[in-house]
Structure formats: C-alpha cells, structure tokens
Tab-separated table of C-alpha atoms in Angstrom:
chain	number	residue	atom	x	y	z
P	1	MET	CA	33.964	14.751	-15.683
P	2	ASN	CA	34.692	12.089	-13.100
P	3	LEU	CA	32.011	11.614	-10.473
P	4	MET	CA	32.333	10.974	-6.779
P	5	GLU	CA	31.040	7.623	-5.538
P	6	TYR	CA	27.840	9.124	-4.120
P	7	GLN	CA	27.114	10.853	-7.426
P	8	GLY	CA	27.759	7.691	-9.408
P	9	LYS	CA	25.465	5.722	-7.131
P	10	GLU	CA	22.753	8.313	-7.643
P	11	LEU	CA	22.959	7.562	-11.384
P	12	PHE	CA	22.932	3.828	-10.613
P	13	ARG	CA	19.824	4.310	-8.481
P	14	ARG	CA	18.103	6.215	-11.295
P	15	ALA	CA	18.971	3.398	-13.713
P	16	GLY	CA	17.556	0.751	-11.372
P	17	ILE	CA	20.883	-0.785	-10.336
P	18	PRO	CA	20.710	-1.958	-6.691
P	19	VAL	CA	22.932	0.083	-4.356
P	20	PRO	CA	23.281	-0.065	-0.545
P	21	ARG	CA	21.178	2.291	1.561
P	22	ASN	CA	23.279	5.389	2.072
P	23	SER	CA	23.435	9.076	2.920
P	24	HIS	CA	25.836	11.745	1.684
P	25	ALA	CA	27.307	13.631	4.659
P	26	PRO	CA	29.228	16.931	4.297
P	27	THR	CA	30.275	16.954	7.985
P	28	ALA	CA	30.943	14.608	10.888
P	29	GLN	CA	27.806	15.929	12.600
P	30	HIS	CA	25.727	14.841	9.594
P	31	VAL	CA	27.161	11.346	10.013
P	32	ALA	CA	26.238	11.337	13.692
P	33	ASP	CA	22.725	12.645	13.033
P	34	PHE	CA	22.145	9.967	10.385
P	35	LEU	CA	23.478	7.067	12.459
P	36	LYS	CA	21.446	8.154	15.496
P	37	GLU	CA	18.393	6.819	13.675
P	38	GLN	CA	20.034	3.672	12.263
P	39	ALA	CA	20.740	0.260	13.752
P	40	GLY	CA	23.700	-1.993	13.025
P	41	GLU	CA	27.164	-1.393	11.621
P	42	TRP	CA	27.698	1.127	8.811
P	43	VAL	CA	30.568	2.074	6.529
P	44	VAL	CA	31.911	5.643	6.447
P	45	LYS	CA	33.756	6.426	3.212
P	46	ALA	CA	35.776	9.479	2.137
P	47	GLN	CA	34.384	11.000	-1.064
P	48	VAL	CA	37.352	11.622	-3.345
P	49	LEU	CA	38.165	10.945	-6.972
P	50	MET	CA	41.447	9.123	-6.372
P	51	GLY	CA	41.657	5.461	-5.409
P	52	GLY	CA	43.362	3.772	-2.490
P	53	ARG	CA	40.888	4.897	0.177
P	54	GLY	CA	40.947	1.605	2.055
P	55	LYS	CA	44.743	1.419	2.241
P	56	ALA	CA	44.820	5.061	3.422
P	57	GLY	CA	42.373	4.376	6.254
P	58	LYS	CA	39.708	6.523	4.645
P	59	ILE	CA	37.071	3.798	4.791
P	60	GLN	CA	36.053	2.851	8.327
P	61	PHE	CA	33.173	1.148	10.122
P	62	ALA	CA	30.928	2.649	12.786
P	63	THR	CA	27.960	1.728	14.944
P	64	GLY	CA	25.855	4.482	16.456
P	65	ALA	CA	26.111	8.272	16.480
P	66	ASP	CA	29.140	8.713	18.750
P	67	GLU	CA	31.343	6.238	16.936
P	68	GLY	CA	30.133	7.601	13.601
P	69	ARG	CA	31.126	11.152	14.569
P	70	HIS	CA	34.544	9.968	15.826
P	71	VAL	CA	35.261	7.944	12.688
P	72	ALA	CA	34.107	10.783	10.423
P	73	GLN	CA	36.329	13.306	12.220
P	74	ASN	CA	39.320	10.980	11.797
P	75	ILE	CA	38.709	10.589	8.084
P	76	LEU	CA	38.159	14.307	7.504
P	77	ALA	CA	41.168	15.337	9.615
P	78	THR	CA	43.752	14.720	6.906
P	79	PRO	CA	43.664	14.689	3.095
P	80	MET	CA	44.132	11.599	1.008
P	81	PRO	CA	47.875	10.903	0.880
P	82	PRO	CA	49.642	11.004	-2.502
P	83	ASN	CA	49.801	7.800	-4.488
P	84	ARG	CA	50.593	6.696	-8.032
P	85	GLN	CA	47.181	7.841	-9.240
P	86	ASN	CA	47.434	11.330	-7.730
P	87	PRO	CA	50.926	12.441	-6.573
P	88	ASN	CA	49.434	15.562	-4.962
P	89	GLY	CA	46.890	13.805	-2.763
P	90	GLU	CA	43.353	15.124	-2.481
P	91	PRO	CA	41.366	17.024	0.169
P	92	ILE	CA	38.360	15.246	1.673
P	93	LYS	CA	35.289	17.459	1.729
P	94	SER	CA	32.485	14.982	2.353
P	95	LEU	CA	31.632	11.414	3.301
P	96	LEU	CA	29.261	8.656	2.307
P	97	VAL	CA	27.595	6.671	5.093
P	98	GLU	CA	26.455	3.335	3.776
P	99	GLU	CA	25.001	0.126	5.148
P	100	LYS	CA	27.541	-2.639	5.621
P	101	LEU	CA	26.693	-5.457	3.251
P	102	PRO	CA	26.998	-9.138	4.224
P	103	ILE	CA	29.212	-9.888	1.230
P	104	GLU	CA	29.637	-13.491	0.036
P	105	LYS	CA	31.463	-12.844	-3.270
P	106	GLU	CA	32.901	-9.871	-5.156
P	107	ALA	CA	32.962	-9.457	-8.953
P	108	TYR	CA	33.839	-6.724	-11.439
P	109	CYS	CA	31.640	-5.199	-14.141
P	110	ALA	CA	32.295	-2.215	-16.411
P	111	ILE	CA	31.476	-0.640	-19.776
P	112	THR	CA	33.783	1.609	-21.744
P	113	ILE	CA	34.672	2.318	-25.372
P	114	ASP	CA	37.174	0.041	-27.070
P	115	ARG	CA	38.783	2.427	-29.549
P	116	ALA	CA	40.349	-0.386	-31.569
P	117	GLN	CA	36.988	-2.100	-32.017
P	118	LYS	CA	35.138	1.259	-32.279
P	119	ARG	CA	32.298	0.045	-30.092
P	120	PRO	CA	31.372	-0.303	-26.414
P	121	VAL	CA	32.873	-3.222	-24.557
P	122	ILE	CA	31.315	-4.838	-21.490
P	123	MET	CA	33.853	-6.427	-19.158
P	124	VAL	CA	33.086	-8.853	-16.345
P	125	SER	CA	35.519	-10.637	-14.023
P	126	ARG	CA	35.109	-12.937	-11.041
P	127	PHE	CA	37.908	-10.992	-9.344
P	128	GLY	CA	36.228	-7.935	-7.817
P	129	GLY	CA	37.477	-5.514	-5.208
P	130	MET	CA	40.930	-5.139	-6.758
P	131	ASP	CA	42.265	-2.870	-9.506
P	132	ILE	CA	41.282	-4.141	-12.942
P	133	GLU	CA	44.844	-3.416	-14.068
P	134	GLU	CA	46.062	-5.874	-11.432
P	135	VAL	CA	43.465	-8.428	-12.542
P	136	SER	CA	44.536	-7.933	-16.159
P	137	GLU	CA	48.161	-8.548	-15.195
P	138	HIS	CA	47.698	-11.575	-12.948
P	139	HIS	CA	44.407	-13.128	-14.146
P	140	PRO	CA	43.850	-11.946	-17.736
P	141	GLU	CA	41.861	-15.080	-18.565
P	142	SER	CA	39.272	-14.105	-15.953
P	143	ILE	CA	38.082	-10.998	-17.823
P	144	ALA	CA	35.164	-11.843	-20.105
P	145	LYS	CA	34.357	-9.255	-22.772
P	146	ALA	CA	31.421	-8.549	-25.063
P	147	TYR	CA	31.664	-5.955	-27.839
P	148	ILE	CA	28.276	-4.391	-28.533
P	149	ASP	CA	26.989	-3.471	-31.974
P	150	THR	CA	25.222	-0.203	-31.142
P	151	ALA	CA	22.841	-0.654	-34.083
P	152	ILE	CA	21.494	-3.748	-32.333
P	153	GLY	CA	22.120	-2.835	-28.712
P	154	TYR	CA	22.331	-4.952	-25.592
P	155	SER	CA	20.277	-8.080	-24.990
P	156	PRO	CA	20.051	-10.101	-21.765
P	157	PHE	CA	21.620	-13.185	-23.368
P	158	ILE	CA	24.867	-11.183	-23.554
P	159	GLY	CA	24.830	-10.703	-19.793
P	160	ARG	CA	24.094	-14.386	-19.213
P	161	GLN	CA	26.949	-15.406	-21.502
P	162	LEU	CA	29.312	-13.019	-19.701
P	163	ALA	CA	28.364	-14.548	-16.340
P	164	PHE	CA	29.310	-18.009	-17.637
P	165	ASP	CA	32.425	-16.860	-19.504
P	166	ALA	CA	33.717	-15.040	-16.419
P	167	GLN	CA	32.923	-18.090	-14.261
P	168	LEU	CA	30.939	-15.992	-11.817
P	169	ASP	CA	29.362	-17.651	-8.814
P	170	PRO	CA	25.954	-19.090	-9.827
P	171	GLY	CA	24.327	-16.577	-7.489
P	172	TYR	CA	25.094	-13.819	-9.995
P	173	ARG	CA	23.555	-15.446	-13.051
P	174	LYS	CA	19.911	-14.450	-12.594
P	175	GLN	CA	20.506	-10.769	-11.722
P	176	LEU	CA	23.595	-9.887	-13.776
P	177	PRO	CA	21.845	-9.557	-17.198
P	178	ALA	CA	19.455	-6.886	-15.852
P	179	ILE	CA	22.241	-5.004	-14.048
P	180	VAL	CA	24.432	-4.967	-17.162
P	181	GLY	CA	21.414	-3.825	-19.204
P	182	ALA	CA	20.793	-0.937	-16.814
P	183	LEU	CA	24.490	-0.044	-16.886
P	184	TYR	CA	24.371	-0.016	-20.702
P	185	GLU	CA	21.343	2.298	-20.704
P	186	LEU	CA	23.078	4.598	-18.208
P	187	PHE	CA	26.212	4.634	-20.369
P	188	PHE	CA	24.318	6.203	-23.279
P	189	GLU	CA	21.711	8.234	-21.387
P	190	TYR	CA	24.367	10.258	-19.555
P	191	GLY	CA	27.103	10.246	-22.200
P	192	ALA	CA	29.556	8.194	-20.144
P	193	LYS	CA	33.071	7.246	-21.130
P	194	LEU	CA	33.354	4.697	-18.325
P	195	VAL	CA	30.910	3.100	-15.906
P	196	GLU	CA	32.412	0.647	-13.447
P	197	ILE	CA	31.134	-1.391	-10.505
P	198	ASN	CA	33.973	-2.737	-8.408
P	199	PRO	CA	33.067	-4.658	-6.428
P	200	LEU	CA	29.723	-5.953	-7.641
P	201	ALA	CA	28.781	-7.721	-4.449
P	202	LEU	CA	26.842	-10.961	-4.041
P	203	THR	CA	25.416	-10.876	-0.523
P	204	LYS	CA	24.866	-13.851	1.758
P	205	ASP	CA	21.107	-13.513	1.198
P	206	GLY	CA	21.507	-13.759	-2.589
P	207	LYS	CA	21.281	-10.109	-3.677
P	208	VAL	CA	23.623	-8.563	-6.254
P	209	VAL	CA	24.473	-4.979	-5.255
P	210	ALA	CA	26.783	-2.253	-6.604
P	211	SER	CA	29.077	-1.748	-3.632
P	212	ASP	CA	31.106	0.981	-5.364
P	213	ALA	CA	30.611	3.280	-8.351
P	214	LYS	CA	33.068	4.819	-10.779
P	215	VAL	CA	31.598	6.988	-13.534
P	216	GLU	CA	33.405	9.209	-16.033
P	217	LEU	CA	31.175	11.421	-18.182
P	218	ASP	CA	32.066	12.952	-21.540
P	219	ASP	CA	32.378	16.708	-20.987
P	220	ASP	CA	30.752	17.362	-24.360
P	221	ALA	CA	27.596	15.547	-23.197
P	222	LEU	CA	27.152	17.452	-19.919
P	223	PHE	CA	24.772	19.984	-21.486
P	224	ARG	CA	22.118	17.267	-21.697
P	225	HIS	CA	21.764	17.249	-17.916
P	226	PRO	CA	21.973	20.736	-16.371
P	227	GLU	CA	22.008	19.265	-12.849
P	228	PHE	CA	25.605	18.156	-13.461
P	229	ALA	CA	26.743	21.787	-13.195
P	230	LYS	CA	25.795	21.617	-9.497
P	231	TRP	CA	27.522	18.271	-9.127
P	232	GLN	CA	30.676	19.713	-10.695
P	233	GLU	CA	30.914	22.289	-7.905
P	234	ALA	CA	31.538	19.451	-5.460
P	235	LEU	CA	34.487	18.096	-7.403
P	236	PRO	CA	38.102	18.979	-6.484
P	237	LEU	CA	38.895	21.055	-9.589
P	238	ASP	CA	42.193	22.904	-9.889
P	239	GLU	CA	42.383	26.500	-11.140
P	240	ASP	CA	42.768	25.579	-14.835
P	241	GLU	CA	39.826	23.196	-14.618
P	242	ARG	CA	37.666	25.862	-12.987
P	243	LEU	CA	38.612	28.397	-15.663
P	244	ALA	CA	37.771	25.876	-18.386
P	245	SER	CA	34.426	25.117	-16.789
P	246	SER	CA	33.573	28.817	-16.453
P	247	ALA	CA	34.260	29.256	-20.182
P	248	GLY	CA	31.914	26.405	-21.044
P	249	LEU	CA	34.727	23.991	-21.945
P	250	GLY	CA	35.400	20.526	-20.680
P	251	ILE	CA	37.548	20.655	-17.564
P	252	ARG	CA	40.473	19.013	-19.376
P	253	ASN	CA	40.244	21.269	-22.436
P	254	PHE	CA	42.405	24.077	-21.042
P	255	LEU	CA	45.849	24.176	-19.470
P	256	ARG	CA	48.162	27.121	-18.870
P	257	PHE	CA	51.891	27.275	-19.557
P	258	ASP	CA	54.469	30.023	-19.197
P	259	GLY	CA	54.876	30.959	-22.884
P	260	THR	CA	53.675	33.958	-24.890
P	261	VAL	CA	51.794	32.358	-27.812
P	262	GLY	CA	48.148	31.660	-27.041
P	263	THR	CA	46.625	28.752	-28.955
P	264	MET	CA	43.170	27.443	-29.764
P	265	ALA	CA	42.240	24.455	-31.938
P	266	ASN	CA	39.259	22.162	-32.347
P	267	GLY	CA	40.187	18.680	-31.184
P	268	ALA	CA	42.825	17.619	-28.671
P	269	GLY	CA	45.057	16.118	-31.365
P	270	LEU	CA	45.071	19.275	-33.451
P	271	ALA	CA	45.590	21.365	-30.307
P	272	MET	CA	48.707	19.388	-29.412
P	273	ALA	CA	49.955	19.518	-32.996
P	274	THR	CA	49.492	23.297	-32.870
P	275	MET	CA	51.588	23.467	-29.711
P	276	ASP	CA	54.302	21.403	-31.400
P	277	ALA	CA	54.249	23.716	-34.433
P	278	VAL	CA	54.740	26.740	-32.180
P	279	ALA	CA	57.679	25.012	-30.478
P	280	PHE	CA	59.240	24.077	-33.839
P	281	ALA	CA	58.899	27.718	-34.875
P	282	GLY	CA	60.953	28.747	-31.854
P	283	GLY	CA	58.131	29.958	-29.611
P	284	LYS	CA	56.649	28.908	-26.283
P	285	VAL	CA	52.931	28.317	-25.891
P	286	ALA	CA	50.892	30.080	-23.245
P	287	ASN	CA	48.233	27.397	-23.121
P	288	PHE	CA	46.557	24.276	-24.464
P	289	LEU	CA	42.957	24.878	-25.544
P	290	ASP	CA	40.628	22.464	-27.306
P	291	VAL	CA	37.550	24.470	-28.266
P	292	GLY	CA	35.582	21.337	-29.158
P	293	GLY	CA	33.269	20.775	-32.097
P	294	GLY	CA	31.162	23.948	-32.191
P	295	ALA	CA	33.346	27.047	-32.574
P	296	ASN	CA	30.537	29.635	-32.709
P	297	ALA	CA	30.952	33.338	-31.901
P	298	GLU	CA	30.147	33.083	-28.195
P	299	ARG	CA	32.481	30.146	-27.651
P	300	VAL	CA	35.300	31.767	-29.612
P	301	ARG	CA	34.901	34.994	-27.618
P	302	LYS	CA	34.956	33.126	-24.296
P	303	CYS	CA	38.043	31.172	-25.351
P	304	TYR	CA	39.823	34.302	-26.528
P	305	GLU	CA	39.061	36.043	-23.233
P	306	LEU	CA	40.028	32.936	-21.286
P	307	VAL	CA	43.501	32.974	-22.840
P	308	VAL	CA	44.048	36.750	-22.949
P	309	ASN	CA	42.888	37.341	-19.370
P	310	ASN	CA	44.576	34.359	-17.720
P	311	THR	CA	47.874	33.791	-19.515
P	312	GLY	CA	50.874	35.790	-20.681
P	313	ALA	CA	49.865	35.480	-24.333
P	314	LYS	CA	51.127	38.241	-26.644
P	315	SER	CA	49.662	36.671	-29.787
P	316	PHE	CA	46.856	34.192	-30.409
P	317	PHE	CA	47.077	31.362	-32.965
P	318	ILE	CA	43.657	29.947	-33.907
P	319	ASN	CA	43.965	26.661	-35.798
P	320	ILE	CA	40.576	25.317	-36.910
P	321	PHE	CA	39.668	22.348	-39.076
P	322	GLY	CA	36.246	22.920	-40.623
P	323	GLY	CA	34.528	19.571	-40.274
P	324	ILE	CA	31.217	19.436	-38.419
P	325	THR	CA	31.375	23.230	-38.145
P	326	ARG	CA	32.094	24.765	-41.569
P	327	GLY	CA	35.015	27.127	-42.062
P	328	ASP	CA	32.773	30.075	-42.952
P	329	GLU	CA	30.765	29.611	-39.729
P	330	VAL	CA	33.972	29.575	-37.714
P	331	ALA	CA	35.196	32.694	-39.512
P	332	ARG	CA	31.968	34.574	-38.725
P	333	GLY	CA	32.314	33.438	-35.119
P	334	ILE	CA	35.845	34.827	-34.920
P	335	VAL	CA	34.827	38.154	-36.499
P	336	ASP	CA	31.831	38.521	-34.158
P	337	ALA	CA	33.904	37.529	-31.148
P	338	MET	CA	36.587	40.109	-31.846
P	339	ALA	CA	33.933	42.778	-32.366
P	340	THR	CA	32.204	42.096	-29.059
P	341	THR	CA	35.028	41.268	-26.659
P	342	SER	CA	36.009	43.868	-24.106
P	343	SER	CA	39.349	42.241	-23.318
P	344	ARG	CA	42.674	43.606	-24.503
P	345	LYS	CA	43.479	42.976	-28.144
P	346	ILE	CA	46.503	40.968	-29.208
P	347	PRO	CA	47.590	39.956	-32.726
P	348	LEU	CA	45.548	37.094	-34.193
P	349	VAL	CA	46.845	34.483	-36.600
P	350	ILE	CA	44.145	32.272	-38.038
P	351	ARG	CA	44.505	29.059	-39.990
P	352	LEU	CA	41.279	27.677	-41.448
P	353	THR	CA	41.090	24.460	-43.417
P	354	GLY	CA	38.416	21.934	-44.316
P	355	ASN	CA	34.830	22.585	-45.358
P	356	ASN	CA	34.263	26.031	-46.913
P	357	GLU	CA	37.780	27.129	-46.032
P	358	GLU	CA	38.035	29.593	-48.962
P	359	GLU	CA	34.807	31.350	-47.947
P	360	GLY	CA	36.078	31.449	-44.371
P	361	ARG	CA	39.330	33.098	-45.403
P	362	ARG	CA	37.414	35.650	-47.497
P	363	ILE	CA	35.289	36.604	-44.472
P	364	LEU	CA	38.383	37.004	-42.300
P	365	ALA	CA	40.194	39.071	-44.947
P	366	GLU	CA	37.202	41.420	-45.345
P	367	ALA	CA	37.259	41.954	-41.572
P	368	GLY	CA	40.897	43.040	-41.778
P	369	MET	CA	42.320	39.785	-40.415
P	370	THR	CA	45.090	37.789	-42.066
P	371	PRO	CA	44.369	34.093	-42.429
P	372	VAL	CA	47.115	31.640	-43.291
P	373	GLU	CA	46.920	28.386	-45.221
P	374	THR	CA	49.269	26.067	-43.311
P	375	MET	CA	49.848	25.300	-39.646
P	376	ASP	CA	53.586	25.885	-39.880
P	377	GLU	CA	53.052	29.288	-41.506
P	378	GLY	CA	50.558	30.225	-38.795
P	379	ALA	CA	52.890	29.107	-36.016
P	380	LYS	CA	55.763	31.124	-37.515
P	381	ARG	CA	53.660	34.288	-37.757
P	382	ALA	CA	52.267	33.861	-34.229
P	383	VAL	CA	55.780	33.457	-32.801
P	384	GLU	CA	56.968	36.552	-34.670
P	385	ALA	CA	53.980	38.550	-33.404
P	386	ALA	CA	54.697	37.532	-29.809
P	387	ALA	CA	58.380	38.457	-29.982
C-alpha cells in the first residue's frame, strides 16, 4: 500500500523524524480556515500517489485565507495530468497545507530492500529534490549506500559514514544519524518496502527536516496496524484493488481479465506461472489471484467468491505450494470453504504440492474433489471444464 504524503509524514512524526508544521485539508474551505490563523507564506500541495506535482502546477504558495482558498480551488479544479508514472492521471481529493521552509540545501535519503544482497539498504545522496532514477543516471557516484545486517541492526556510525560518503553539507552531519535511525525503526515497525525522504531539507537556521514523504507498506503487514484500513479508504484504488481489499488481500493481489478459467495460487510467481500454464493449455484466464501465505478456510472461501462473483470464470484452478502452510491445512480450508460458500458452484481443479501434499490430496479425494499432481495437468483439466 502506497501512502499519501500526509500519511507518510504522520508515520515520520510518530518515529520522531522532523517534519514541517502542516494540516491535512479535504476542501478549499479547510485551507482557508487553517490559514486564517497562520502568519507567513505556506505551501499548498495536492495529495496524490503519482509524482510530478510541481511540474503540473499542483504545488502552490499562499499567504492568508483568501489566497489559500483561491490556490486550493485551482489545484482541486482538475486532476493530475497523465505522465510516465501514471498514464491515466489521478483525481485530487485532498490537500496538505504546510509551512514554507527556508531551505539552504536539499539531500536524498531512503531505505528499501536490496533483493540481490537480501538485506535493507540505506541510500543517501547530496542531490535531493529530483528523481533518484535521474540522480542514478547522471550522478551515480553521489549515491552512498549502506547494507544493514538485520541481526546487528543500525548504529549511528553508519549514518555518520553515509553523510561523509555522500559528501553532504556539514550541516547535515549531526542530525542525519538520528534521522536515519528513526527511518530504520519505522521501516520495520510498519512493515515498509520503501521509505523515502526527498528532499531532506537543511534549513537556513540549521535544522534538517523531511520536506516530503514517500512510504510503501507491505500489504501482508497491514494487519499489524488496524488504523491503516481507514487510511486505505483515502487512497485512489481502482475497482480490482477495492475488490482485493474487501476480500482481505493485498490491493495488488487480484486482477480481472476476460477469460473463463479462474485461478488462485500462493505467491505472485506461482500465480503468474499458473496463468501461463492455462494459456499453454489453450485457455484464457479470468483473473490473477495471489492468495498469500495463509490459505485457511475463510481466505479460500473469500477468494473463491471473489473470482466467481466478479469474473466470467466457468472453472477454478487452485494451485497451492504447501510451504509455510501445509498441504493438509490448505486442503481442509478448501473443503470447508466449498461447504460454507453461498456463491454459485463451478468445477474445481486443485493442484497441491509441498509439505504434506499426499495427506492433502487424500482429504480432497474424500470430499469428492479431484486433485491433480502437476500444474500442466491441472491447467489442462481446468480449460476442459471451462469449455
């Protein structure tokens, strides 16, 4: 789940990372009411997930209530225009009013997972305020990296070394280690896949402040913080994403297509391989569905109903690898789900492999279902059943 800037800054504030004074405003009148009580110049920012707000004129300055209302109305009047990041554009539903910082320097700081190194990587660059991809292309030597051994964790000396390696202005050196430490704690506390501050501003009075916030959370970690369900309602989800969320899946775990073979697998890689197998067998898939790691009865039932009620599926191919969840547990989940669902019934083809696969197949057979042993065999039978 990607967060809006105001949501990301709320997490930064909780972690102790300095952010500008601000107020989230759902309407232009809220902007005016807030600025009526504030002195000086403020920044009014569109709250969207896509980038390019400045170039699109969706970040403007205002002083006082009247100008704030006028600026807010202008920003809200039209959606974000399409760009390379989002060719469909994005509606603007709210704004962030934020104090204008007296910025002296801008830097970049982020933490994500380096899949090749299999550990978190902290990245710092003296070039802030521009896309990191652009920095990587034109100034690759400016990006200092530190790969963290999670068994040891982060220590302030790492932040100090990054400040020197990235050749940051000396004004950053004292505060950067604590900010990176807080960002590292946030990364794990909230199950983030990416936390990014761009720009990390050094103000003329010597403060280091997160002027922007980009946070991407792992959908499988959202259950740890129930308040995120409310935050998700504010995000611009499309219909497939809303259906996935309502079924308890990650918003990117479900997509609909125009075929007749419904599919479900645990893991995005296996889900895509399942779709390929259906295509090789001469069929067309009705959906992509990654059920995730815990395929219990309730989740299986919700996924079955999600596909049957929202696609043109005429058969349903369940392809499960029993790893963390054993094959017999998955099989009991499927049997229970089919016994309790009130949705229309379509032919099921089930391939179970991995831990306790033989016991899983026995449970399915006793329930009158026909498990298969290979993915290709399952795809062939599902295509035949949908014909």
